[in-house]
Coordinates of N, CA and C in Angstrom, one line a residue:
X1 N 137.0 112.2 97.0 CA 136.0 111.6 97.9 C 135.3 112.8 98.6
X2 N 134.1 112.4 98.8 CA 132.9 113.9 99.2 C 132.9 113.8 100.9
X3 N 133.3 112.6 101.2 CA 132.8 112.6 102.8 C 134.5 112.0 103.7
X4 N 134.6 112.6 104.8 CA 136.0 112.3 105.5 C 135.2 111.8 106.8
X5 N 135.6 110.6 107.5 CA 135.0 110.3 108.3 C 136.1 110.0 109.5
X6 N 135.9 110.8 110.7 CA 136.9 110.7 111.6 C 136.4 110.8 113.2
X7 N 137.2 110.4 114.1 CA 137.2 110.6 115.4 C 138.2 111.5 116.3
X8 N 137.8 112.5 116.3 CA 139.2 113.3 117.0 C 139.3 112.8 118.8
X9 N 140.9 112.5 119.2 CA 141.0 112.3 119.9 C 140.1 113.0 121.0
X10 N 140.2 112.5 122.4 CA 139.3 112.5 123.2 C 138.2 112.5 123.3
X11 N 137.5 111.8 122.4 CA 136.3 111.1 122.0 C 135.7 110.2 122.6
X12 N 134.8 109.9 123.1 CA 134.8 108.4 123.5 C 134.6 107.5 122.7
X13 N 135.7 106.6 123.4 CA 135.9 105.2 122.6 C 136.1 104.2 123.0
X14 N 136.4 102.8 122.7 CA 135.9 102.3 121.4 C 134.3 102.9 121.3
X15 N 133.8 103.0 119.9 CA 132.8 102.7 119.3 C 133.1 102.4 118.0
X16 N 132.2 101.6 117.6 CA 132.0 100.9 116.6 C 131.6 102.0 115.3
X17 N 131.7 103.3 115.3 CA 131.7 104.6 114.3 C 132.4 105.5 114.8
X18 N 132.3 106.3 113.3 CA 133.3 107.4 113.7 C 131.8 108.2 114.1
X19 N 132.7 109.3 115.0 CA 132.1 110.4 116.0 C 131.5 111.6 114.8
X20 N 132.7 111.7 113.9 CA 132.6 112.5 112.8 C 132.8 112.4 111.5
X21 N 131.6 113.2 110.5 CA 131.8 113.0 109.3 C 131.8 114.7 108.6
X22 N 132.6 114.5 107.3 CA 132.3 116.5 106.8 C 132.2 115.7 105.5
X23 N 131.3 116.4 105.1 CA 131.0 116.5 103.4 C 131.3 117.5 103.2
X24 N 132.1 117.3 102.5 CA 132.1 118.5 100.9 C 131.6 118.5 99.7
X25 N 131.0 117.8 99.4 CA 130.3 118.0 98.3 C 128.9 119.1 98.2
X26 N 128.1 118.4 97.2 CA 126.7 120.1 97.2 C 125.7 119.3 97.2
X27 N 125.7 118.0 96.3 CA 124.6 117.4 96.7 C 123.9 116.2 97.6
X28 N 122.8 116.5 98.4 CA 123.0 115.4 99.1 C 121.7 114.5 99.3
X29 N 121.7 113.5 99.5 CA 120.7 112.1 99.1 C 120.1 112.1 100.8
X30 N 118.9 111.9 100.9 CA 118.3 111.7 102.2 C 117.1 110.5 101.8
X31 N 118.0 109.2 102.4 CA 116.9 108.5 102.4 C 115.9 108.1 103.7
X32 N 114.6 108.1 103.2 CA 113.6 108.2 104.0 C 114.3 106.8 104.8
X33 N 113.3 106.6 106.3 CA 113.1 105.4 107.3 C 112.7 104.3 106.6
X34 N 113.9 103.1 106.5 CA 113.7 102.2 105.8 C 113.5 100.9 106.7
X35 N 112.1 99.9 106.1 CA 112.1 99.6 107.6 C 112.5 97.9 107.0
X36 N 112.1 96.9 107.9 CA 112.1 95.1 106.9 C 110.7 95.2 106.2
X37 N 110.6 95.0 105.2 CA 109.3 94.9 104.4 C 110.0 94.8 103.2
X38 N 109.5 94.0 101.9 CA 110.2 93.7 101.1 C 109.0 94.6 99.8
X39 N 109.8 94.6 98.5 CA 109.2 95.3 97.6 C 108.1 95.3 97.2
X40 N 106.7 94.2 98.4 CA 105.4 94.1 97.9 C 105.0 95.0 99.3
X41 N 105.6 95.3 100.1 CA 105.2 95.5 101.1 C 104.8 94.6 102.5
X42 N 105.7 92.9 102.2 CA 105.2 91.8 102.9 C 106.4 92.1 104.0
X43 N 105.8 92.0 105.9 CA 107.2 91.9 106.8 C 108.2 91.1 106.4
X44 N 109.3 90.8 106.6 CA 110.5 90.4 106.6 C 110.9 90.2 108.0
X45 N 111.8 88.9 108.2 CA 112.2 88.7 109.2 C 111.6 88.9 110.6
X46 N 110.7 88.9 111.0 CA 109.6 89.3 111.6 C 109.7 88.1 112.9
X47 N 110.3 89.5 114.3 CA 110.7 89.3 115.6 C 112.1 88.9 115.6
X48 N 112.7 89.4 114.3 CA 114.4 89.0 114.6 C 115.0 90.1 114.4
X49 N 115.9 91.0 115.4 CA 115.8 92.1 115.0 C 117.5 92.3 114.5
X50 N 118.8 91.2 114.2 CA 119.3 91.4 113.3 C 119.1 91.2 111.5
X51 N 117.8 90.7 111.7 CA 117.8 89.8 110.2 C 116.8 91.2 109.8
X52 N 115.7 91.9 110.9 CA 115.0 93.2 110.5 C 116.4 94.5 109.8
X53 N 117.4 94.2 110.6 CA 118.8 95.5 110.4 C 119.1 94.9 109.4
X54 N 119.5 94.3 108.8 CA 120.3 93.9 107.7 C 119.5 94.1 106.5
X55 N 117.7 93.8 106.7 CA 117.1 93.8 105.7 C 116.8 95.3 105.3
X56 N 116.6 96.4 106.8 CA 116.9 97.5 106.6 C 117.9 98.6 105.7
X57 N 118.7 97.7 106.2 CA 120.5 98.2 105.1 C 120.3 98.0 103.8
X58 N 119.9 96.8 103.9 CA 119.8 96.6 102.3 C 118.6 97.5 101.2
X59 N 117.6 98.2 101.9 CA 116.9 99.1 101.4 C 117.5 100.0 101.4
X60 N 118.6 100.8 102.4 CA 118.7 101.7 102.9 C 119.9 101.9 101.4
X61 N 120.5 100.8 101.2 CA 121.6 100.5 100.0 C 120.9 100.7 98.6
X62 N 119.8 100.2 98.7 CA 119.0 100.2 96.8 C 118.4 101.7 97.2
X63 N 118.1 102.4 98.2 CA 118.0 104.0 97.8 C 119.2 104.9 97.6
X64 N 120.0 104.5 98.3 CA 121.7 105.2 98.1 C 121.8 105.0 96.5
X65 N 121.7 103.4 96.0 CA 122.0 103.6 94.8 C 121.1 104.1 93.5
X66 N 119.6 103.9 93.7 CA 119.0 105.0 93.3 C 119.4 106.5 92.6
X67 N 119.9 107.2 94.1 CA 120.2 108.7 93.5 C 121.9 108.6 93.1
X68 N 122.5 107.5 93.0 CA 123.7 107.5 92.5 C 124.8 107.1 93.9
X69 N 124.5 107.2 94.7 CA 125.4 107.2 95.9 C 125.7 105.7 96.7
X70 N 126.7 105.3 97.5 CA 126.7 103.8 98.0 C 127.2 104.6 99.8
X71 N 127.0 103.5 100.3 CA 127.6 103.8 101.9 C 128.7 104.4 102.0
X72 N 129.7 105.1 101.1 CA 130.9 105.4 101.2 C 130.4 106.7 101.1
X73 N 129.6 107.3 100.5 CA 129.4 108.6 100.8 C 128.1 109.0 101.8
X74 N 128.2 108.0 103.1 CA 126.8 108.3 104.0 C 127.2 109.1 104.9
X75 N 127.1 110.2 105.5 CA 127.7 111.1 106.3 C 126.7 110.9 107.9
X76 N 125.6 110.2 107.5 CA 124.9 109.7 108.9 C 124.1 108.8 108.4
X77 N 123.6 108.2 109.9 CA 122.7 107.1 110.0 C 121.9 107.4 111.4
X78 N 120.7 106.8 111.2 CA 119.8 107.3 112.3 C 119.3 105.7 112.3
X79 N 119.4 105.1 113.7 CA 118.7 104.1 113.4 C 117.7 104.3 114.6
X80 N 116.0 103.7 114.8 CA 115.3 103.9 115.2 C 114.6 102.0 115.9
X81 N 114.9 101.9 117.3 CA 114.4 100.6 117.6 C 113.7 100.4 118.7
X82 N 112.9 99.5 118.5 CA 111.5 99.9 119.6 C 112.3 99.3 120.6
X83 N 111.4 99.4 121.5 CA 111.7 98.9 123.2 C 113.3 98.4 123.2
X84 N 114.1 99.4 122.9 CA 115.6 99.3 123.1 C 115.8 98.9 124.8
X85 N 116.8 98.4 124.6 CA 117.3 97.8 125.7 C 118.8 97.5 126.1
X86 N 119.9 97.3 126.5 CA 121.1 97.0 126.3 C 121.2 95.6 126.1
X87 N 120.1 94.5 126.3 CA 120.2 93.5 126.0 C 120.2 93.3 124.4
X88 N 119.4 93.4 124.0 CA 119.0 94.4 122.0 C 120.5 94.7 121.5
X89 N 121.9 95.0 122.2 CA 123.2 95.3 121.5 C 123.8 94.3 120.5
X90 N 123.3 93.6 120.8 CA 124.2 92.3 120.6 C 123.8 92.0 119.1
X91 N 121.8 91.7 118.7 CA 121.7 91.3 118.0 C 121.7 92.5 116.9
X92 N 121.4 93.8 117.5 CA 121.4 94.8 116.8 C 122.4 94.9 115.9
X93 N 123.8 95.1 116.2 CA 125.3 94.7 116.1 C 125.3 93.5 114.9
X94 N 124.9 92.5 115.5 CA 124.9 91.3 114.8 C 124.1 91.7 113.0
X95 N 123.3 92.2 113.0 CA 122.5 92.8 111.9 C 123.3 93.6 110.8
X96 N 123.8 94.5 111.8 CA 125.0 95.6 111.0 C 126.3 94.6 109.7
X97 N 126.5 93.9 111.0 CA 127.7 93.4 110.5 C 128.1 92.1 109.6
X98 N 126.6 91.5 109.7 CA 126.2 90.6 108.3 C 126.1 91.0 106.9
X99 N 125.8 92.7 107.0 CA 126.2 93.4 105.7 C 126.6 94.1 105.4
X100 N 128.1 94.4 106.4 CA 128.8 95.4 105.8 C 129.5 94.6 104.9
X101 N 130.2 93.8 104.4 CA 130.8 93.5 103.3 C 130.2 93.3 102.0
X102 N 128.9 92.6 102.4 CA 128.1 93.0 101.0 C 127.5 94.2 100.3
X103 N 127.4 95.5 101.4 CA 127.3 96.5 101.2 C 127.8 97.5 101.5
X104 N 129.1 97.1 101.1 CA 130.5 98.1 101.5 C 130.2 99.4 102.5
X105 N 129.4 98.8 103.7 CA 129.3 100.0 104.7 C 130.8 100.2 105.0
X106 N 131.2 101.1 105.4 CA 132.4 101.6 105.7 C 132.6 101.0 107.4
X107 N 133.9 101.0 108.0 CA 134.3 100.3 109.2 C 135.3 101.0 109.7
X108 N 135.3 101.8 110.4 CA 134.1 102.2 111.5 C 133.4 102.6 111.1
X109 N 132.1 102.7 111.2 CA 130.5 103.3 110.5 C 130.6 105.1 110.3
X110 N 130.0 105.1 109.6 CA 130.0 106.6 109.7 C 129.1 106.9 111.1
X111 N 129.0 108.2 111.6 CA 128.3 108.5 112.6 C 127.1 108.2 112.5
X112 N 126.4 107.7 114.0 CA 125.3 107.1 113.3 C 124.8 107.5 115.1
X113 N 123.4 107.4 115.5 CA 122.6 107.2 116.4 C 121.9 106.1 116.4
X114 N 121.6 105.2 117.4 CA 120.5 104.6 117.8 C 119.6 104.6 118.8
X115 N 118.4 105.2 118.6 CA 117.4 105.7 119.4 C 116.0 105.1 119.6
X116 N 115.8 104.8 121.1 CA 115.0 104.4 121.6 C 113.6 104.4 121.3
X117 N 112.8 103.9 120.7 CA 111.1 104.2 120.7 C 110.2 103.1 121.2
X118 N 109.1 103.6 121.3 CA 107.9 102.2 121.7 C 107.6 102.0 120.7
X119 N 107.5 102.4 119.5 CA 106.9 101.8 118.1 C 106.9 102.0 117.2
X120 N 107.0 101.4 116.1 CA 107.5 102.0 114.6 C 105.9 101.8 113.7
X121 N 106.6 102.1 112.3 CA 105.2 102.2 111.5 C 103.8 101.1 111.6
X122 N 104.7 99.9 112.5 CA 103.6 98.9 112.4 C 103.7 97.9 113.5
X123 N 103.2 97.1 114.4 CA 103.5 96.3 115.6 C 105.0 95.3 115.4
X124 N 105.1 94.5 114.2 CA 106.1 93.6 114.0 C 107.6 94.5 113.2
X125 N 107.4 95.9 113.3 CA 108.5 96.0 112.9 C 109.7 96.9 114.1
X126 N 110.7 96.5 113.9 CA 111.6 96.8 115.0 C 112.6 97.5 115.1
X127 N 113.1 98.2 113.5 CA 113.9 98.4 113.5 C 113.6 99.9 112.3
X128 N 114.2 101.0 112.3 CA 114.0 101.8 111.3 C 115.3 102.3 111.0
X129 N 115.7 102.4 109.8 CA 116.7 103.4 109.4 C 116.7 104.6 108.3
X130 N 117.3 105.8 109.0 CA 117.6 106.5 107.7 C 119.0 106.8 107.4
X131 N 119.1 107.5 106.0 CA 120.8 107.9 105.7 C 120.7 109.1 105.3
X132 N 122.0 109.6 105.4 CA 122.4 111.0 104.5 C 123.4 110.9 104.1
X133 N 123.4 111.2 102.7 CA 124.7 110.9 102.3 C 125.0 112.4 100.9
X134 N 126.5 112.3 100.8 CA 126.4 114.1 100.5 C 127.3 113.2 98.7
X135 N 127.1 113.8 97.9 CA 127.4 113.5 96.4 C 128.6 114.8 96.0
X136 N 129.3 114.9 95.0 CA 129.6 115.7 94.5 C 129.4 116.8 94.6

């Protein structure tokens, strides 16, 4: 296995990811900001911003598999969501975790950020994600 994903004590916790990830491997997959829009380019899910996360993941999963790789070797996650808010946790959350079992995200998540913006590539989208993930 290329990636060890852990939390060294005195970390803060609970969170829902680990704090830490090490790849050892050499090569590594960076997939671009994947946002809801489907393979014609039509929005998805549009003003729901779990059903936008999930549909995110799932791009974020057909690029992982692309260059060969699945969420088991993601060593980060960057997620990007407009007018964040702590009210936004919930459904945010809710997004995630409709498809970790279909797309064997790993649990606790690999390290990951979620960061605040006023606006993504287009008015109705809400949610952005990218991955890194390290290969053999």
């Amino acid at each position: 296995m290329t990636v060890q994903l852990l939390t060294p004590e005195g970390m803060f916790a609970p969170v829902p990811y680990h704090h830490v990830s090490i790849g050892t491997g050499t090569r590594q997959v960076h997939v671009a900001g994947q946002i809801a829009r489907d393979a014609d380019g039509n929005p998805v899910a549009t003003g729901d911003l779990a059903g936008q996360v999930a549909h995110a993941l799932r791009s974020t999963a057909r690029g992982l598999a692309g260059a060969g790789a699945t969420f088991a070797d993601v060593v980060r996650l960057r997620f990007f969501v407009t007018n964040w808010s702590p009210d936004k946790y919930e459904d945010f959350v809710a997004g995630i975790d409709s498809v970790v079992a279909e797309l064997g995200i790993p649990q606790p998540l690999p390290p990951l950020s979620a960061i605040g913006v006023d606006y993504l590539f287009e008015p109705d989208v809400l949610v952005e994600v990218e991955a890194y993930a390290v290969l053999d």
